[in-house]
Amino acid sequence: MSTTGRYTITAALPYTNGPIHIGHLAGVYIPADIYSRFLRMTGNDVAFICGSDEHGAAIPMRAKKEGVSPQVIIDKYHTIIKKSFNDFGISFDNYSRTSAPIHHETASEFFKKLYDDGKFIEETSEQLYDPEADQFLADRFVVGTCPKCGHEEAYGDQCENCGSSLNATDLINPKSTISGAEPILKQTKHWFLPLDQYESFLREWVLDGHKKDWKTNVYGQIKSWVDDGLRPRAVTRDLDWGIPVPVAGAEGKVLYVWFDAPIGYISSTKEWAAQEGKDWEPYWKDKNTKLVHFIGKDNIVFHCIIFPSMLKAEGSYILPENVPANEFLNLEGNKLSTSKNWAVWLHEYLEEFPDQQDVLRYALTANAPETKDNDFTWKDFQARNNNELVAIFGNFINRVVVLTNKYYNGVIPLPGAFSEVDEQTLAELKAYPAVISSSIERYRFREASQELLNVARLGNKYLADEEPWKLIKTDEERTKTIMYVALQIASALATLSEPFLPFTSRKLKSILGFSRLDQESTWNEVATKEVLLPAGHQIEKGELLFSKIEDVEIQKQLDKLEATKKANEAENKVVEPQKDTATFDDFTKLDIRVGTIIEAEKMPKAKKLLVLKVDTGINIRTIVSGIAEHFSPEEIVGKKVTVLVNLAPRALRGVESEGMILMTETPEGKLVFLNPDEDGVNSGAIVS
């Protein structure tokens, strides 16, 4: 288990262009919180640091879209995000923001130190410029065709389709998202961090030094980048939103967000240390401190190549001991998307599932995308709650607490001699802290969550085998020993669940009367202490730790997602442009009537065609229609349809077609009849 030490734990700074969703939680914040809580419980000095990233180009883009200032956007989402984290139980020691004066000061000082030490390259280069908006274009203000996969909506810094990192000048057919204009190239001066000069350092530090202890997905991405050859990367850009570049001749330029954002970890630590009356420097500059970054896989390059190169260039900072990046979480089979509202938003979940923070924490941990992309479904969420938290964890605690109150008025009984089963059960219990610790320390939080559940399984099996509810009638002394052992397991669960299920842990500790114990049981004491809950100790009346989630609640969430899907389809549907203007005389040439399909059969050797007999009111005629992939002949016989009856006849596969059935289609491509299906509308009625 962990020996005591100092840890600086960082969680990726969330962009303040939208709220927090389950993908953020599963990939970054829940594992970081489990790790930080565990380290505190094992006696370590922990600084768990985060804050809002408020200088990305997405911020002014959203502000422009909503017609407000960027400050309005960042204030709105910083407030939502910070409150959501707090209500969800993410135990940050400090949650700051990059718009804070201390961050502007820290980032400026960091840049100035590297500038003064000659660590930057100054270059004049050609950048994309919007001649209509009269401004240089940040990467996110340019879209075009990805040169690597052909995706037509790639951004200037990254293609979200294939994941490739790009330069805006790489895009094919680029256009400005501000004005829609085709950008031109214009000269501008910027400062670059020469990453190529740090290749040997990165090879030695990561590729040689962390080959065995870093996750393969992280190591592989770093190796790919380094083997491909690193190139200088701009640390400044032409933009009016961000931290001004603190050197002469840099008017109208700000620090690139990728440069300023990770420095936010340092400034947030400074802010926390000042509030706590501590010295911040040991948390970033003492070689005995362990620095761990929790991020998603889209941030690997920034935290494992660029930020370490910045720290190395500065010279006085420690490097991360590990960067356990996770893969992505999808939602009901589709990629999570802030812009498309395809997400489960944390602040909405907290409103719709009150007092059920731990259910989501558990479901996301048990299905964490640690080694590959995983999929969150509401049905799995329901099953995790009902079949695991309720049926295993909650069931065990409920039985123990109810029986203790029923048999002994809530007073823990004095045990007799332990049987072999008792000894074996208690020995298994004492092994679990080390087992769970091992998983956590290897960043296998999914595995750790299942080992925690195994503690409850141990308790359930013990009770099921020993059956105290039967034995109480014949052997009261043996029953006391059984209940005593079961209560030790319950006590261990109250402690060991704290990193994973903090609200449940608090509730269970209250039920078990932890506040009345001389000393609260710590993580390691579960393994070392002979007695966790002593005989004679009073526990409280029981309350359910978890409640069953019904189908109706899940259906409500599925309906919500379906509404989002339909809204996206409506917003994204392509409307054909208007055709050339037709005169009234042109329209009157069309003879459109109501018809009734009286016969229908498939055209031989034709996949798409049906041969129809249609009563047009004028006569019964043959019409060939390309609807066979959408309708069977049987389902359309008797259907009233709208027919263009004076269309010039046309031979299709030897069958003369005398008219056209009028149709439209949904965004999914489903054909729909333009259908006058009201009672009293007869075949031959004219449509005008």
PDB file of C-alpha atoms in Angstrom, residues 569-579 664-667:
ATOM      1  CA  GLU A 569     -31.873  16.022 -37.767  1.00  0.00           C
ATOM      2  CA  ALA A 570     -34.230  18.958 -38.234  1.00  0.00           C
ATOM      3  CA  GLU A 571     -31.382  21.445 -37.792  1.00  0.00           C
ATOM      4  CA  ASN A 572     -29.040  19.582 -40.114  1.00  0.00           C
ATOM      5  CA  LYS A 573     -31.497  18.607 -42.831  1.00  0.00           C
ATOM      6  CA  VAL A 574     -30.480  19.780 -46.267  1.00  0.00           C
ATOM      7  CA  VAL A 575     -33.214  21.775 -47.971  1.00  0.00           C
ATOM      8  CA  GLU A 576     -32.998  21.793 -51.740  1.00  0.00           C
ATOM      9  CA  PRO A 577     -32.657  25.314 -53.161  1.00  0.00           C
ATOM     10  CA  GLN A 578     -35.695  26.851 -54.810  1.00  0.00           C
ATOM     11  CA  LYS A 579     -36.033  26.065 -58.506  1.00  0.00           C
ATOM     12  CA  THR A 664     -41.474  13.279 -50.190  1.00  0.00           C
ATOM     13  CA  GLU A 665     -38.893  11.810 -47.772  1.00  0.00           C
ATOM     14  CA  THR A 666     -37.820  12.197 -44.165  1.00  0.00           C
ATOM     15  CA  PRO A 667     -34.251  13.240 -43.145  1.00  0.00           C
TER      16      PRO A 667
END
